[in-house]
Short mmCIF file of C-alpha atoms in Angstrom, two decimals:
data_model
loop_
_atom_site.label_atom_id
_atom_site.label_comp_id
_atom_site.label_asym_id
_atom_site.label_seq_id
_atom_site.Cartn_x
_atom_site.Cartn_y
_atom_site.Cartn_z
CA MET A 1 -32.60 47.18 98.60
CA GLY A 2 -35.47 47.60 96.47
CA ALA A 3 -37.24 45.64 94.31
CA PRO A 4 -35.27 44.10 91.84
CA LEU A 5 -34.69 44.61 87.64
CA VAL A 6 -36.52 41.32 86.38
CA ILE A 7 -34.96 40.17 83.03
CA LEU A 8 -36.89 37.59 81.17
CA GLY A 9 -34.71 35.64 79.05
CA GLY A 10 -31.15 34.09 79.93
CA GLY A 11 -29.40 34.47 76.73
CA VAL A 12 -26.41 36.99 75.52
CA THR A 13 -29.05 39.77 75.70
CA GLY A 14 -30.46 39.11 79.02
CA LEU A 15 -27.08 38.20 80.62
CA THR A 16 -25.22 40.98 79.32
CA ALA A 17 -28.22 43.41 80.39
CA ALA A 18 -27.93 41.92 83.99
CA TYR A 19 -24.40 42.43 84.03
CA LEU A 20 -24.55 46.04 83.07
CA ALA A 21 -27.33 46.74 85.88
CA ALA A 22 -25.50 44.89 88.23
CA ARG A 23 -22.23 46.30 88.24
CA ALA A 24 -23.75 49.88 88.52
CA GLY A 25 -25.45 48.64 91.91
CA HIS A 26 -28.94 47.32 91.02
CA PRO A 27 -30.61 44.15 92.28
CA VAL A 28 -31.26 41.86 89.47
CA VAL A 29 -33.04 38.53 88.61
CA VAL A 30 -32.89 36.39 85.82
CA LEU A 31 -35.54 34.29 84.67
CA GLU A 32 -34.52 31.66 82.26
CA GLY A 33 -37.42 29.13 80.70
CA ALA A 34 -34.60 26.29 79.79
CA ALA A 35 -32.99 24.20 82.45
CA GLU A 36 -29.43 26.17 81.80
CA PRO A 37 -28.97 29.50 80.70
CA GLY A 38 -27.17 30.54 77.37
CA GLY A 39 -29.35 30.23 74.74
CA LEU A 40 -28.04 29.79 71.31
CA LEU A 41 -24.73 29.66 73.12
CA GLY A 42 -25.02 25.94 74.06
CA THR A 43 -22.62 23.66 74.31
CA PHE A 44 -21.56 19.71 74.21
CA PRO A 45 -18.39 17.61 75.22
CA VAL A 46 -16.35 16.46 72.54
CA GLY A 47 -12.55 15.26 72.44
CA GLY A 48 -12.26 16.44 75.90
CA THR A 49 -13.37 20.08 75.39
CA ARG A 50 -16.77 21.91 74.33
CA LEU A 51 -18.22 22.74 71.20
CA GLU A 52 -21.29 24.99 70.10
CA HIS A 53 -24.49 23.69 69.13
CA TYR A 54 -24.63 26.17 66.51
CA TYR A 55 -21.53 27.43 64.64
CA HIS A 56 -19.99 30.42 66.17
CA HIS A 57 -16.88 32.91 65.15
CA PHE A 58 -16.22 36.17 65.97
CA PHE A 59 -14.83 39.19 63.53
CA THR A 60 -12.23 41.48 64.15
CA HIS A 61 -14.01 44.47 64.31
CA ASP A 62 -16.48 42.65 67.14
CA ALA A 63 -15.73 45.48 69.35
CA GLU A 64 -18.61 45.25 71.89
CA LEU A 65 -18.17 41.09 72.33
CA ARG A 66 -14.07 42.15 72.94
CA TRP A 67 -15.15 44.46 75.52
CA LEU A 68 -16.96 41.60 77.19
CA ILE A 69 -14.22 38.94 76.98
CA GLY A 70 -11.69 41.89 78.44
CA GLU A 71 -14.02 42.58 81.26
CA LEU A 72 -14.30 38.96 82.12
CA GLY A 73 -10.57 38.54 81.98
CA LEU A 74 -10.49 36.34 79.08
CA ALA A 75 -8.53 38.22 76.51
CA ASP A 76 -5.81 35.82 76.36
CA ARG A 77 -8.01 32.99 75.51
CA LEU A 78 -9.31 34.87 72.18
CA ARG A 79 -7.47 33.80 69.08
CA PHE A 80 -8.13 35.11 65.08
CA LEU A 81 -7.09 32.57 62.90
CA PRO A 82 -7.61 32.62 58.81
CA ALA A 83 -10.55 31.18 57.75
CA THR A 84 -11.30 29.99 54.07
CA MET A 85 -14.54 30.10 51.62
CA GLY A 86 -15.85 28.30 49.21
CA ILE A 87 -19.13 27.94 46.69
CA PHE A 88 -20.24 24.65 45.33
CA ARG A 89 -22.01 25.59 42.13
CA ASP A 90 -22.46 23.67 38.84
CA GLY A 91 -21.30 20.40 40.27
CA GLY A 92 -17.69 22.00 41.55
CA LEU A 93 -16.22 23.08 44.93
CA HIS A 94 -14.97 26.38 43.99
CA PRO A 95 -12.64 28.76 46.27
CA PHE A 96 -14.26 32.16 47.07
CA ASN A 97 -12.11 33.79 49.27
CA GLY A 98 -11.33 37.12 47.08
CA PRO A 99 -10.97 39.04 44.03
CA ARG A 100 -8.75 36.46 42.51
CA ASP A 101 -10.90 33.73 43.32
CA LEU A 102 -13.71 35.68 41.93
CA LEU A 103 -11.60 36.19 38.61
CA ARG A 104 -11.19 32.28 38.66
CA PHE A 105 -14.81 31.49 39.15
CA PRO A 106 -16.23 29.24 35.94
CA PRO A 107 -19.83 29.84 36.50
CA LEU A 108 -19.89 33.28 35.62
CA SER A 109 -18.43 35.43 32.72
CA LEU A 110 -15.65 37.93 33.09
CA PRO A 111 -18.62 40.89 32.63
CA ALA A 112 -20.76 38.90 35.08
CA LYS A 113 -17.93 38.77 37.52
CA VAL A 114 -17.37 42.53 37.33
CA ARG A 115 -20.67 43.26 37.96
CA PHE A 116 -20.54 41.00 40.85
CA GLY A 117 -17.56 42.52 42.30
CA ALA A 118 -18.43 45.88 41.86
CA SER A 119 -22.46 45.83 43.10
CA SER A 120 -21.13 43.92 46.19
CA TRP A 121 -18.27 46.31 46.92
CA PHE A 122 -21.25 49.05 46.82
CA LEU A 123 -23.35 47.48 49.19
CA GLY A 124 -20.53 46.60 52.02
CA LYS A 125 -18.59 49.95 51.56
CA PHE A 126 -20.98 52.86 50.63
CA ALA A 127 -24.52 51.74 50.42
CA ASP A 128 -26.89 53.18 53.08
CA TRP A 129 -29.65 50.78 54.59
CA ARG A 130 -31.92 53.62 55.59
CA HIS A 131 -32.54 54.30 51.93
CA ARG A 132 -33.05 50.92 50.90
CA GLU A 133 -35.87 49.26 53.06
CA ASP A 134 -38.54 49.36 50.40
CA THR A 135 -36.23 47.26 47.68
CA PRO A 136 -36.19 43.49 47.78
CA ALA A 137 -32.52 42.18 47.56
CA LEU A 138 -33.28 40.06 44.40
CA ALA A 139 -34.80 42.48 42.71
CA TRP A 140 -31.69 44.65 43.54
CA PHE A 141 -29.11 42.06 42.46
CA TYR A 142 -30.97 41.20 38.95
CA ARG A 143 -30.83 44.84 38.32
CA HIS A 144 -27.46 45.63 39.46
CA ALA A 145 -25.15 42.13 39.88
CA GLY A 146 -26.82 40.65 36.82
CA ARG A 147 -28.77 37.78 36.27
CA ALA A 148 -25.97 35.33 35.98
CA ALA A 149 -24.41 36.15 39.50
CA THR A 150 -27.80 36.46 40.71
CA ASP A 151 -28.88 33.24 39.31
CA ALA A 152 -25.68 31.32 40.38
CA ILE A 153 -24.74 33.22 43.90
CA TRP A 154 -27.32 35.31 45.54
CA ARG A 155 -30.79 33.36 44.60
CA PRO A 156 -29.41 30.15 45.92
CA MET A 157 -27.95 31.74 49.28
CA LEU A 158 -31.30 33.65 50.33
CA GLU A 159 -33.61 30.75 49.37
CA ILE A 160 -31.43 28.25 51.54
CA LYS A 161 -31.51 31.06 54.29
CA PHE A 162 -35.03 32.65 54.31
CA GLY A 163 -36.78 29.83 52.25
CA PRO A 164 -40.29 31.45 51.15
CA TYR A 165 -39.44 34.34 52.43
CA ALA A 166 -36.49 35.09 50.04
CA ASP A 167 -38.23 37.32 47.63
CA ARG A 168 -39.30 39.92 50.90
CA VAL A 169 -35.76 40.18 52.28
CA PRO A 170 -34.82 43.79 51.60
CA ILE A 171 -31.71 45.08 50.17
CA ALA A 172 -30.97 47.13 53.51
CA TRP A 173 -30.68 43.77 55.16
CA MET A 174 -27.67 42.40 52.71
CA ILE A 175 -25.99 45.78 53.09
CA GLY A 176 -25.72 44.93 57.03
CA ARG A 177 -24.30 41.46 56.27
CA LEU A 178 -21.74 42.58 53.68
CA ARG A 179 -20.45 45.31 55.60
CA GLN A 180 -19.91 42.65 58.62
CA ARG A 181 -17.88 40.39 56.16
CA MET A 182 -16.09 42.97 54.16
CA SER A 183 -15.10 44.55 57.63
CA SER A 184 -13.12 41.28 58.68
CA ARG A 185 -11.15 41.17 55.62
CA GLU A 186 -7.37 42.68 55.04
CA ALA A 187 -6.09 42.47 52.09
CA GLY A 188 -8.48 39.66 50.77
CA ASP A 189 -7.71 37.38 53.75
CA GLU A 190 -10.55 37.07 56.36
CA ARG A 191 -9.75 36.33 59.81
CA LEU A 192 -12.17 35.09 62.40
CA GLY A 193 -11.98 34.79 66.13
CA TYR A 194 -12.79 31.94 68.26
CA LEU A 195 -12.41 31.35 72.22
CA ASP A 196 -10.29 28.47 73.58
CA GLY A 197 -12.50 26.18 75.08
CA SER A 198 -15.71 27.29 73.23
CA LEU A 199 -18.11 29.99 74.22
CA GLN A 200 -18.96 27.87 77.08
CA VAL A 201 -15.83 29.67 78.66
CA LEU A 202 -17.56 33.21 78.15
CA LEU A 203 -20.75 31.91 79.72
CA ASP A 204 -19.27 30.41 82.57
CA ALA A 205 -17.36 33.49 83.12
CA LEU A 206 -20.14 35.58 83.13
CA LEU A 207 -22.46 33.52 84.84
CA ALA A 208 -19.36 33.19 87.69
CA ARG A 209 -19.33 37.26 87.69
CA LEU A 210 -22.87 37.76 87.79
CA ARG A 211 -23.29 35.68 90.69
CA SER A 212 -20.47 37.34 92.49
CA LEU A 213 -22.38 40.26 91.89
CA GLY A 214 -25.69 39.41 93.67
CA VAL A 215 -27.67 38.54 90.86
CA GLN A 216 -30.25 35.57 90.86
CA ILE A 217 -30.41 33.49 88.24
CA VAL A 218 -33.44 31.05 88.09
CA THR A 219 -33.40 28.36 85.57
CA GLY A 220 -36.77 26.25 84.81
CA ALA A 221 -38.92 29.35 85.03
CA HIS A 222 -41.05 29.01 81.55
CA LEU A 223 -43.56 32.34 81.69
CA THR A 224 -46.86 31.23 82.18
CA ALA A 225 -48.66 34.87 82.64
CA MET A 226 -48.03 38.47 83.17
CA ASP A 227 -49.70 40.66 86.13
CA LEU A 228 -50.60 44.00 85.21
CA ARG A 229 -51.97 46.04 87.91
CA GLN A 230 -53.52 49.28 86.78
CA GLY A 231 -52.25 48.99 83.83
CA GLU A 232 -48.36 48.59 85.22
CA LEU A 233 -46.71 45.23 85.21
CA ALA A 234 -46.13 44.01 88.52
CA ALA A 235 -45.36 40.79 88.41
CA VAL A 236 -44.83 37.40 86.12
CA SER A 237 -45.80 34.26 86.92
CA THR A 238 -43.22 31.05 85.85
CA THR A 239 -43.12 27.51 86.71
CA ALA A 240 -40.57 28.41 89.25
CA GLY A 241 -43.06 31.08 90.81
CA GLU A 242 -44.02 34.32 91.02
CA PHE A 243 -41.69 37.23 90.76
CA GLN A 244 -42.22 40.82 91.62
CA GLY A 245 -39.86 43.78 90.43
CA SER A 246 -39.37 47.21 90.08
CA ARG A 247 -39.07 46.97 86.22
CA PHE A 248 -39.06 44.13 83.64
CA LEU A 249 -36.99 43.40 80.61
CA ALA A 250 -37.75 40.78 78.47
CA THR A 251 -35.20 39.74 76.04
CA ILE A 252 -37.15 36.37 75.07
CA PRO A 253 -38.59 35.84 71.44
CA THR A 254 -41.44 38.22 70.73
CA VAL A 255 -43.39 35.35 69.53
CA HIS A 256 -43.14 33.93 73.02
CA LEU A 257 -44.19 37.36 74.74
CA ALA A 258 -47.00 38.32 72.61
CA PRO A 259 -49.70 35.26 73.84
CA LEU A 260 -48.71 36.67 77.64
CA LEU A 261 -49.85 40.08 76.42
CA GLN A 262 -53.00 39.34 74.67
CA GLU A 263 -56.08 39.83 77.14
CA ALA A 264 -54.50 42.93 79.03
CA ARG A 265 -53.03 44.85 75.55
CA PRO A 266 -54.24 42.94 72.55
CA ASP A 267 -53.10 45.80 70.32
CA TYR A 268 -49.70 45.43 71.41
CA ALA A 269 -49.84 41.60 71.33
CA ALA A 270 -50.59 41.92 67.70
CA ALA A 271 -48.19 44.24 66.59
CA LEU A 272 -45.43 42.00 68.30
CA GLY A 273 -47.21 39.13 66.54
CA ARG A 274 -46.47 40.54 62.83
CA ILE A 275 -42.61 39.81 63.65
CA GLU A 276 -42.09 36.14 62.26
CA TYR A 277 -39.27 33.86 62.92
CA PHE A 278 -37.76 30.88 61.22
CA GLY A 279 -35.74 28.08 62.98
CA ALA A 280 -32.54 26.37 62.09
CA VAL A 281 -31.18 22.67 62.02
CA CYS A 282 -27.56 22.15 62.43
CA THR A 283 -26.43 18.47 62.32
CA VAL A 284 -22.67 18.22 63.91
CA LEU A 285 -20.56 15.61 62.26
CA GLU A 286 -17.77 14.09 64.00
CA LEU A 287 -15.50 12.53 61.54
CA ASN A 288 -12.52 10.62 61.34
CA LYS A 289 -11.00 12.15 58.13
CA PRO A 290 -11.93 16.07 56.79
CA LEU A 291 -14.50 16.48 54.00
CA SER A 292 -12.11 19.24 52.52
CA SER A 293 -9.83 22.16 53.10
CA THR A 294 -12.51 24.95 53.33
CA TYR A 295 -13.80 25.97 56.30
CA TRP A 296 -17.10 27.70 55.20
CA LEU A 297 -18.82 26.17 52.05
CA ASN A 298 -22.04 27.80 50.49
CA VAL A 299 -24.01 25.40 48.77
CA ALA A 300 -25.72 27.09 45.76
CA ASP A 301 -26.52 24.00 43.39
CA PRO A 302 -30.19 22.98 44.20
CA GLY A 303 -31.11 19.53 45.60
CA PHE A 304 -29.06 19.49 48.82
CA PRO A 305 -30.89 19.73 52.46
CA PHE A 306 -28.70 22.15 53.69
CA GLY A 307 -27.08 25.19 52.61
CA GLY A 308 -23.86 25.00 54.34
CA VAL A 309 -20.99 22.93 55.41
CA ILE A 310 -18.73 24.73 57.95
CA GLU A 311 -16.02 22.32 58.76
CA HIS A 312 -15.14 23.73 62.25
CA THR A 313 -11.63 21.66 62.59
CA ASN A 314 -10.64 23.91 59.27
CA PHE A 315 -10.89 26.67 61.47
CA ILE A 316 -9.88 25.34 65.09
CA PRO A 317 -7.08 22.38 64.76
CA PRO A 318 -8.66 18.49 65.03
CA ALA A 319 -6.25 18.46 67.93
CA THR A 320 -8.51 20.58 70.04
CA TYR A 321 -10.84 17.80 69.83
CA GLY A 322 -8.56 14.51 70.27
CA GLY A 323 -7.99 14.32 66.46
CA ARG A 324 -11.45 14.33 65.58
CA HIS A 325 -12.88 16.12 62.58
CA LEU A 326 -16.13 18.28 63.26
CA ALA A 327 -18.28 19.69 60.37
CA TYR A 328 -21.95 21.44 60.68
CA LEU A 329 -24.47 20.79 58.15
CA SER A 330 -26.78 24.01 58.37
CA ARG A 331 -30.12 24.98 57.05
CA TYR A 332 -32.53 27.45 58.07
CA PHE A 333 -36.69 26.44 57.94
CA GLU A 334 -39.88 28.25 58.16
CA ASN A 335 -41.69 26.73 60.77
CA THR A 336 -44.52 24.72 58.70
CA ASN A 337 -41.53 23.09 57.16
CA PRO A 338 -41.21 19.22 58.01
CA LEU A 339 -38.02 19.77 59.56
CA ALA A 340 -39.44 22.10 62.58
CA THR A 341 -40.89 18.72 63.83
CA ALA A 342 -38.91 15.59 61.83
CA PRO A 343 -37.25 13.41 64.28
CA LYS A 344 -33.83 14.02 64.76
CA GLU A 345 -32.53 10.75 63.48
CA ALA A 346 -34.45 11.26 60.36
CA ILE A 347 -32.81 14.57 59.99
CA ALA A 348 -29.48 13.28 60.68
CA ALA A 349 -29.73 10.67 57.62
CA GLU A 350 -31.27 13.12 55.44
CA MET A 351 -28.38 15.65 55.80
CA ILE A 352 -25.51 13.11 55.73
CA ALA A 353 -27.13 11.40 52.30
CA PRO A 354 -26.11 13.66 49.78
CA LEU A 355 -22.27 14.47 51.14
CA ALA A 356 -20.86 12.18 48.60
CA ARG A 357 -22.24 14.69 46.14
CA LEU A 358 -20.14 17.25 47.31
CA PHE A 359 -17.09 15.20 48.30
CA PRO A 360 -16.69 11.90 46.07
CA GLN A 361 -14.27 10.66 48.36
CA PHE A 362 -16.69 10.75 51.38
CA ARG A 363 -17.79 7.15 52.62
CA ARG A 364 -20.63 6.98 55.02
CA GLU A 365 -18.55 4.90 57.51
CA GLU A 366 -16.49 7.79 58.03
CA VAL A 367 -19.15 9.47 60.24
CA THR A 368 -18.54 8.41 64.02
CA ALA A 369 -21.14 10.69 65.33
CA ALA A 370 -23.89 12.42 64.31
CA ARG A 371 -25.80 15.29 66.54
CA VAL A 372 -28.95 17.31 65.56
CA PHE A 373 -29.62 20.57 67.40
CA ARG A 374 -32.75 22.79 66.43
CA THR A 375 -34.28 25.83 67.55
CA PRO A 376 -37.90 27.49 66.20
CA THR A 377 -36.49 30.80 66.93
CA ALA A 378 -33.01 31.38 65.32
CA ALA A 379 -33.84 34.51 63.73
CA THR A 380 -36.54 37.03 62.59
CA VAL A 381 -37.61 37.52 59.03
CA CYS A 382 -36.54 40.75 58.02
CA ASP A 383 -39.01 41.76 55.22
CA LEU A 384 -39.92 45.08 53.52
CA ARG A 385 -40.00 48.13 55.97
CA PHE A 386 -38.72 45.70 58.43
CA SER A 387 -38.03 48.71 60.44
CA GLU A 388 -41.73 49.73 60.98
CA LYS A 389 -42.14 46.31 62.67
CA VAL A 390 -39.08 46.60 65.04
CA PRO A 391 -40.90 47.49 68.31
CA ALA A 392 -39.83 50.29 70.54
CA ALA A 393 -37.30 49.22 73.57
CA ARG A 394 -39.70 51.25 75.89
CA THR A 395 -42.95 49.38 75.53
CA PRO A 396 -46.54 50.93 75.96
CA ILE A 397 -46.79 49.21 79.29
CA PRO A 398 -45.39 50.75 82.11
CA ASN A 399 -42.40 49.07 83.63
CA LEU A 400 -41.90 46.70 81.05
CA PHE A 401 -38.75 47.09 78.72
CA LEU A 402 -37.68 45.18 75.45
CA GLY A 403 -34.26 44.06 73.96
CA ALA A 404 -35.28 41.55 71.25
CA MET A 405 -33.92 39.38 68.32
CA ALA A 406 -35.70 42.35 66.10
CA HIS A 407 -33.30 45.07 67.47
CA VAL A 408 -30.29 43.28 65.48
CA TYR A 409 -31.94 44.30 62.29
CA PRO A 410 -30.24 45.68 59.53
CA ASP A 411 -27.53 43.67 61.06
CA GLU A 412 -26.94 39.93 61.28
CA ARG A 413 -27.56 37.92 64.34
CA SER A 414 -24.41 37.24 66.14
CA CYS A 415 -22.94 37.24 69.85
CA ASN A 416 -21.61 40.59 69.42
CA ASN A 417 -24.70 42.37 68.40
CA SER A 418 -26.75 40.90 71.08
CA ILE A 419 -24.09 42.48 73.36
CA ARG A 420 -24.89 45.61 71.64
CA VAL A 421 -28.76 45.31 71.97
CA ALA A 422 -28.29 44.62 75.48
CA ALA A 423 -26.09 47.93 76.20
CA GLU A 424 -28.89 50.35 73.76
CA VAL A 425 -32.03 48.50 76.04
CA CYS A 426 -29.89 49.73 79.05
CA ARG A 427 -29.33 52.96 77.92
CA VAL A 428 -32.80 53.25 77.27
CA MET A 429 -33.72 52.27 80.53
CA GLY A 430 -31.20 54.73 82.30
CA LEU A 431 -28.05 52.77 83.17
CA ASP A 432 -24.67 53.97 82.39
CA THR A 433 -23.35 52.17 79.21
CA ALA A 434 -20.70 54.29 78.55
CA ALA A 435 -18.13 51.60 79.31
CA VAL A 436 -19.44 49.77 76.26
CA PRO A 437 -17.70 50.60 73.03
CA ARG A 438 -19.45 50.57 69.84
CA GLY A 439 -17.84 49.01 66.98
CA ALA A 440 -18.96 48.42 63.52
CA SER A 441 -22.23 47.16 64.64
CA LEU A 442 -25.67 48.22 62.99
CA SER A 443 -27.77 46.33 65.80
CA GLY A 444 -29.81 48.82 68.46
CA LEU A 445 -30.22 51.48 65.72
CA ILE A 446 -33.64 51.17 65.65
CA GLY A 447 -36.35 51.36 68.50
CA MET A 448 -34.29 52.86 71.04
CA GLU A 449 -35.34 56.16 71.69
#
């Protein structure tokens, strides 16, 4: 066999691309800098099973993910279950699952509710993101959803997710986000998916399939240099050695790729460097009783160190985890934020402290364990005209292709959308990807010519 396709990064995108290439008969090597492959799919043991470091669920329209699950023989482990949402605003917890809850939402007057509902429906069902990259989401919401709804709902949500970047997020991104959520609803009820045993089941099955196809997976292979010969990428150096290939596919964050190309291609490195990332921290609590009956609670009041409380065991029953109740306290952060470097014990204490303001019955002794997981590259900062920053999958360096998180835009980062990006970049590389269905995902539409 000839020189392999070398894939840089062993997250969902890299592993899916490896599968598509290997099933087509190509030799493949996957290089992953961490001790284990999987990227943001990492899990930890709890109550006799495993749980994700960062909360995950699927949508009913995630056709690409359901394809991969079927390919790996796991369809019987996929469950779609009802899920509830709520908003904490003006000191109260309010259900927020559909039109009836909107009509009962005390912080908004009836005219404000009508404007909020109509504008959200328009974005999720009819708006074309391609024509709305120049308009900041907050400016659009103030004009069309109204000041009351924007100040009560949209501004707090955007600020807790994007921090200082909130004013730069285009309404195009919100169109992708709302389309995703509305497509998962039937008659106002939302059903979300989860795999019995966690995403570790998917990861283990995919890794086993890759190895059966002859894919070499090298962990602890942190990239240190890229060897360009006569302008072409010929080899990469890592902490696990040097690897030569016929072609290379980078799926790592562009913020890590750019410095490696600075000397050989400063122009391209600068273009990649314009893509900013923000981080995420999840404090995962084990409790001996639930905090509430809501799965996903958005916190829209100021003064909280987290933007969401995701009670996983209000979605997947506590019996799955030996009777434990599990909740994520989630927060995105810019990388100059103290959260980026604070000790994890301090983060856990900061996150737990205000819980009694949300749930008056809560007592600190109900927490039996707290774990903190943090990543500096949770998502890209999708600012105005972000499509102009999305790099081409076919890079200006011969033999080097790129399938990065930026290619998810204008959709939201998810396991399904990572699979879609992998399929699109493989298509650009000339591989047969006809078997991968295209669902409702807006990912992989930019840079894949």
